[in-house]
GROMACS .gro file of C-alpha atoms in nm:
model
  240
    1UNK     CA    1   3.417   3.408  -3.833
    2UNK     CA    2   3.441   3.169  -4.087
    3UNK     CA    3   3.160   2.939  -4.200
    4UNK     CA    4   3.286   2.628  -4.092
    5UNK     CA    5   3.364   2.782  -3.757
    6UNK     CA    6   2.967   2.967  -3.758
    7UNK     CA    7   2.837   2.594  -3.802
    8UNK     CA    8   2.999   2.429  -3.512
    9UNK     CA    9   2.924   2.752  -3.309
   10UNK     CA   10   2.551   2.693  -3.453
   11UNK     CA   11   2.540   2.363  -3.363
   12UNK     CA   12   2.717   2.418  -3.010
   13UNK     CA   13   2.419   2.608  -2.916
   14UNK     CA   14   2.162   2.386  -3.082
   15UNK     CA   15   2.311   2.075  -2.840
   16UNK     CA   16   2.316   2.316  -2.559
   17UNK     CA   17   1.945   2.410  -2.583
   18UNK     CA   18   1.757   2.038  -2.705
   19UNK     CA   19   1.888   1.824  -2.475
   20UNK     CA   20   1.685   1.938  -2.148
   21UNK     CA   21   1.388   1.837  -2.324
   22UNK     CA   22   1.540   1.507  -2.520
   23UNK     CA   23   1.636   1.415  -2.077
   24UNK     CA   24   1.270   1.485  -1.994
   25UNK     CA   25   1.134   1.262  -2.236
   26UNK     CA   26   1.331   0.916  -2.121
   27UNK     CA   27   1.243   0.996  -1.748
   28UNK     CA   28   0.918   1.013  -1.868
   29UNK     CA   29   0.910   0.665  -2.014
   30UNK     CA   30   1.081   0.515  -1.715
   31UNK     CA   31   0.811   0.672  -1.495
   32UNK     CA   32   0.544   0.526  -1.717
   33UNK     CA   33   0.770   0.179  -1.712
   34UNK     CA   34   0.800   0.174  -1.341
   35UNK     CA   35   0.439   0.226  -1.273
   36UNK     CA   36   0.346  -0.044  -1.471
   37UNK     CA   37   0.605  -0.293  -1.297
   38UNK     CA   38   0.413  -0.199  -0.981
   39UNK     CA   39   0.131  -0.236  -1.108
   40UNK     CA   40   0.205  -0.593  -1.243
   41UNK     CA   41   0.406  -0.693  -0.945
   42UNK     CA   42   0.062  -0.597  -0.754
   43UNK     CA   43  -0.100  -0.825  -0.967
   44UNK     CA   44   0.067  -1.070  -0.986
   45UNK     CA   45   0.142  -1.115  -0.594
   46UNK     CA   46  -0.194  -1.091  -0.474
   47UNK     CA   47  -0.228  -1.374  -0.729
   48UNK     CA   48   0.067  -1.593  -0.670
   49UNK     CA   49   0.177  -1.542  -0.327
   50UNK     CA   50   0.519  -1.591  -0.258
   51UNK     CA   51   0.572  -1.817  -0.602
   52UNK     CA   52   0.560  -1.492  -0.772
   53UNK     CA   53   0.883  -1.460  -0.960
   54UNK     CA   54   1.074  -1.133  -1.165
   55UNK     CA   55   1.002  -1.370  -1.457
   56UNK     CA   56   0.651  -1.391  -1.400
   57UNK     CA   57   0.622  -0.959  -1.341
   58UNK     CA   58   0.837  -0.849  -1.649
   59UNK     CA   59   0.578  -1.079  -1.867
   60UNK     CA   60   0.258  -0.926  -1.692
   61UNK     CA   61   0.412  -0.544  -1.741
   62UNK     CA   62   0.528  -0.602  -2.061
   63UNK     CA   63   0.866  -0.542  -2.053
   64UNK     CA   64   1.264  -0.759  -2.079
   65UNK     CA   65   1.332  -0.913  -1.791
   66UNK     CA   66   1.649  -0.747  -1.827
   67UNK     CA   67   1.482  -0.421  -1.824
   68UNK     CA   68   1.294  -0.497  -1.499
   69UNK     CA   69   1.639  -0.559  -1.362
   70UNK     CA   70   1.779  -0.234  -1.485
   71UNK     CA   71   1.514  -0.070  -1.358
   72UNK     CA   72   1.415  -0.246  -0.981
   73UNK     CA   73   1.756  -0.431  -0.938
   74UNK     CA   74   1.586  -0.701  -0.685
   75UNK     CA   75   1.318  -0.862  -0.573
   76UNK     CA   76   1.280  -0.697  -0.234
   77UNK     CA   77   1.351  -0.287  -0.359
   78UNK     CA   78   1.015  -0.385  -0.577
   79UNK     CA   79   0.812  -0.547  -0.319
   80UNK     CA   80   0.927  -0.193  -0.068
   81UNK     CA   81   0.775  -0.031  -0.393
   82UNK     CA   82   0.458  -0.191  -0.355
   83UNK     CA   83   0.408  -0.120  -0.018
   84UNK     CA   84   0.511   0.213  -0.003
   85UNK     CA   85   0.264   0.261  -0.264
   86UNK     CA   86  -0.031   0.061  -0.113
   87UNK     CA   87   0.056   0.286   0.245
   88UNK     CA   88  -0.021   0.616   0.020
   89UNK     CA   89  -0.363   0.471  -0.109
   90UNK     CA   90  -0.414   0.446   0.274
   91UNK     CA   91  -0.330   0.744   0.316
   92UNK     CA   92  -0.510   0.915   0.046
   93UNK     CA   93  -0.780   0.784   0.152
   94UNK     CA   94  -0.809   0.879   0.518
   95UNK     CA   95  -0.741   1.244   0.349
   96UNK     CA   96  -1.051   1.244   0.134
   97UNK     CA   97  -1.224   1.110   0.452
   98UNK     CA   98  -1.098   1.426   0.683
   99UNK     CA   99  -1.184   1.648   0.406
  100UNK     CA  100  -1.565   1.565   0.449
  101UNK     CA  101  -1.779   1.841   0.633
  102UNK     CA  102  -1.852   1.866   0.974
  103UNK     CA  103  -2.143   1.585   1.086
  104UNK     CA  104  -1.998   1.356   0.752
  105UNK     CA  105  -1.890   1.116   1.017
  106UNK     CA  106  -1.527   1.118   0.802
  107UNK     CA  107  -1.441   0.817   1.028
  108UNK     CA  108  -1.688   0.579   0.943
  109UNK     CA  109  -1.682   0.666   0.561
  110UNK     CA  110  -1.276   0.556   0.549
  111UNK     CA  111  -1.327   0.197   0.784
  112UNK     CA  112  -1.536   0.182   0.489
  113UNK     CA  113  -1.333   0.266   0.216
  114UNK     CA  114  -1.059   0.050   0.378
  115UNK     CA  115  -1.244  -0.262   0.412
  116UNK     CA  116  -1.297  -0.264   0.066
  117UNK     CA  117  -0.938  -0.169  -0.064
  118UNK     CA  118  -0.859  -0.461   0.185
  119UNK     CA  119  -1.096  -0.675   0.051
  120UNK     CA  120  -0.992  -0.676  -0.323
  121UNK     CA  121  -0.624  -0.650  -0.258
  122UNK     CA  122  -0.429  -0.919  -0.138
  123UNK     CA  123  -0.087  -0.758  -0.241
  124UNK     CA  124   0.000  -0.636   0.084
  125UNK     CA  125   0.012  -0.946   0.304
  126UNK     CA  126   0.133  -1.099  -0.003
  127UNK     CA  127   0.406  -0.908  -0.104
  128UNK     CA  128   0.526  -0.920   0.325
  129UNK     CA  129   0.486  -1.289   0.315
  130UNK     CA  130   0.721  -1.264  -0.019
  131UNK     CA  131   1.002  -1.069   0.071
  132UNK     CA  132   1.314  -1.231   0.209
  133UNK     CA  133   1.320  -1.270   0.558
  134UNK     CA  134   1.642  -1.244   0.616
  135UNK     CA  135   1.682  -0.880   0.512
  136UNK     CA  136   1.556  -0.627   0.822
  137UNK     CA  137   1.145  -0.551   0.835
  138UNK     CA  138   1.036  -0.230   0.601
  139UNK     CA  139   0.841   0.049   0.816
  140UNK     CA  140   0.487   0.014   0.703
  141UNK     CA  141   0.361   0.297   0.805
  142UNK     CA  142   0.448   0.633   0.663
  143UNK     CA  143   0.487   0.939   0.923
  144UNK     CA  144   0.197   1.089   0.689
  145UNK     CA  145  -0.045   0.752   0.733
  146UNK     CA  146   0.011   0.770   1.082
  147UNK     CA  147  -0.026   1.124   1.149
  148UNK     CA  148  -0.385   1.081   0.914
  149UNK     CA  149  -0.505   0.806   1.094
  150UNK     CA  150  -0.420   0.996   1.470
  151UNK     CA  151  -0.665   1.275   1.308
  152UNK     CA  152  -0.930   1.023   1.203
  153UNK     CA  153  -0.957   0.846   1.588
  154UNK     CA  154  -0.992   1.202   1.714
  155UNK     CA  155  -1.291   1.248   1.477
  156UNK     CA  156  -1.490   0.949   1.522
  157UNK     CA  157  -1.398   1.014   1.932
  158UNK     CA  158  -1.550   1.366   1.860
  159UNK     CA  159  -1.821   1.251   1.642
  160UNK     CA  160  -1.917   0.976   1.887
  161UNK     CA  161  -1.856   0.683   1.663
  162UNK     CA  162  -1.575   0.571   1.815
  163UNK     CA  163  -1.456   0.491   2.249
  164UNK     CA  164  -1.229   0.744   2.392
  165UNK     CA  165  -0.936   0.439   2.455
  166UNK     CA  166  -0.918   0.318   2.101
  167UNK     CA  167  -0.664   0.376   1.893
  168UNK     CA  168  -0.541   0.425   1.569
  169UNK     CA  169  -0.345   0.072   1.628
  170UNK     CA  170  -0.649  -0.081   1.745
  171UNK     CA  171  -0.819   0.051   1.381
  172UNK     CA  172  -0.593  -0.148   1.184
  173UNK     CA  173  -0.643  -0.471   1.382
  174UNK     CA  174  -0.963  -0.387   1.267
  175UNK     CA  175  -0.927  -0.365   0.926
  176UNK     CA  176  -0.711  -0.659   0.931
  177UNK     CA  177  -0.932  -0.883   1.081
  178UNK     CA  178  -1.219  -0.804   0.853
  179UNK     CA  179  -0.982  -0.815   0.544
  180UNK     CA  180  -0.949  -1.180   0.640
  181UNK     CA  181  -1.286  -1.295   0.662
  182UNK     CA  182  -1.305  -1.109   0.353
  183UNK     CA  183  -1.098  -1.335   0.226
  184UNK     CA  184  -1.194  -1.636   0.380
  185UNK     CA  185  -1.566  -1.608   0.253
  186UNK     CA  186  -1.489  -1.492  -0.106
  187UNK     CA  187  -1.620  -1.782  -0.247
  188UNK     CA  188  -1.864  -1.890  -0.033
  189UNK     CA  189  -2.069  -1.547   0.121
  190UNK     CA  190  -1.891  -1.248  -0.016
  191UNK     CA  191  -2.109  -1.054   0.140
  192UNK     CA  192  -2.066  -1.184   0.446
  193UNK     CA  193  -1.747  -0.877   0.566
  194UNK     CA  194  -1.984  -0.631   0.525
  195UNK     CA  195  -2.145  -0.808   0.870
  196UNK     CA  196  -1.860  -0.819   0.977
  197UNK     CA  197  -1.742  -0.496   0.983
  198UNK     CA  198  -2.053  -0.357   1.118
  199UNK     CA  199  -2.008  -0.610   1.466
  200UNK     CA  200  -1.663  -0.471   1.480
  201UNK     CA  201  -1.778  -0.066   1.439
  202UNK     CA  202  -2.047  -0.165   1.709
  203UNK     CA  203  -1.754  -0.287   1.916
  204UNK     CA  204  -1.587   0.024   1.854
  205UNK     CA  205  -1.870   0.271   1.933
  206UNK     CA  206  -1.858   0.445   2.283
  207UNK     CA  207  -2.049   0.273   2.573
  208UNK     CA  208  -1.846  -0.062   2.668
  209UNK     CA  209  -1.652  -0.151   2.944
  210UNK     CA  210  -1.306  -0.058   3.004
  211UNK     CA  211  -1.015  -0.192   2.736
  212UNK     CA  212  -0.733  -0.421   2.925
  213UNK     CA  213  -0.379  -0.366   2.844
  214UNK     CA  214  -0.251  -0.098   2.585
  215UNK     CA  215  -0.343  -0.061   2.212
  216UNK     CA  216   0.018  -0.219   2.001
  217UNK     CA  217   0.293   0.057   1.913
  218UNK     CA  218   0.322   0.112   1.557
  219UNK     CA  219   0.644  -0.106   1.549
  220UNK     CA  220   0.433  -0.359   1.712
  221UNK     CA  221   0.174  -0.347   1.480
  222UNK     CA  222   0.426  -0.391   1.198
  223UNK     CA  223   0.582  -0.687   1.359
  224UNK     CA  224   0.308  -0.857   1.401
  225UNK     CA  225   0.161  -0.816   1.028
  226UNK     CA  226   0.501  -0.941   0.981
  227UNK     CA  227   0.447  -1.238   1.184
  228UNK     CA  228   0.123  -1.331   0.979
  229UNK     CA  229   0.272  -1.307   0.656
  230UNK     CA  230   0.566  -1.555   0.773
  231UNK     CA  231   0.243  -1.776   0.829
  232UNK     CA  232   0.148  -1.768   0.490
  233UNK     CA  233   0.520  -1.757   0.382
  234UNK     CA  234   0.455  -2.096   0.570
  235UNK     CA  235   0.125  -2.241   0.438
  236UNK     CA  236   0.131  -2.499   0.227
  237UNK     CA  237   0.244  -2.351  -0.158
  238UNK     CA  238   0.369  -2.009  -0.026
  239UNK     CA  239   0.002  -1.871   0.016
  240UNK     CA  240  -0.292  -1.859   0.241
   0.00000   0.00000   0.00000
């Protein structure tokens, strides 16, 4: 073989070998990119509301606003980001919670947990409240949040920290609910949820009369967080 033809050979196996790892490092980067879009978009919903703008995201993450385009072509594929991703810390959580030993009470210690990720993070009901409403409602909850919270009812039912009719629907009202006066008394008794919380686990704990009607289905449930955020979609400046 001549040299000519030993250096293109040598250099056809050189191109075949380096570019596997010259891929791995742009995915990389765009993984590190994309998580800090979410991470501004979070931001900078549970600040804004529904003024929050692509404009207004790029600048908080950092990046073109022609690069957030390339790499979250619209508005709402973000936002499903964002919730998707907020669903998983839900999740998460309620799996740290079942992973506490017998007599833990793993119930009680994630109502906890998830009044205070409600508390500090408007971005949910935000970014719901945000999205067009024109385009069909996003499932909320993943089959793996669901399935978590079905196991955490049966605990607190088995750990006696929770009725026997409740259920995981009714949990999330819950949450809601406090999340709100949360909100509402930021500024003027922040402590105040705490309270709150603890009359609505008293509610919860076994011992009361009978529940009327039936707990919401999960589509239900999704509807009607739907329904609030068009209420803030509504308020006066796009936000509550």
């Amino acid at each position: 073989m001549s040299g000519s033809r030993m250096r293109r050979a040598g250099r056809t196996r050189l191109a075949s070998v380096t570019p596997p790892a010259t891929r791995r490092a742009p995915r990389r980067d765009a993984q590190r990119n994309r998580e800090r879009i979410l991470t501004a978009a979070r931001e900078v919903v549970a600040e804004r509301g529904v003024g929050a703008t692509m404009e207004d995201i790029a600048a908080r993450a950092g990046v073109g606003v022609g690069s957030l385009y390339r790499m979250v072509p619209t508005k709402d594929e973000l936002f499903a980001g964002i919730l998707a991703e907020e669903a998983e810390r839900m999740a998460d959580a309620a799996q740290r919670a079942l992973a506490l030993p017998e007599g833990e009470r793993a119930f009680l210690a994630w109502m906890a947990e998830a009044a205070e990720w409600g508390a500090a993070n408007r971005a949910f009901i935000n970014v719901l409240a945000a999205r067009d409403a024109s385009e069909p409602m996003p499932r909320l909850l993943s089959a793996r949040l669901r399935a978590l919270l079905r196991e955490l009812v049966a605990r607190g039912q088995a750990d006696g920290d929770l009725r026997d009719d409740v259920a995981a629907s009714d949990v999330l009202m819950v949450l809601l609910a406090t999340a709100r006066v949360s909100e509402g008394t930021v500024d003027t008794a922040k402590a105040y949820s705490r309270r709150f919380l603890a009359l609505q686990l008293d509610a919860l704990r076994p011992g009361g009369d009978p529940l009327p009607g039936r707990p919401l289905t999960d589509r239900e449930l999704e509807l009607t967080l739907d329904a609030l955020a068009l209420s803030r979609r509504a308020a006066p400046g796009g936000r509550a």
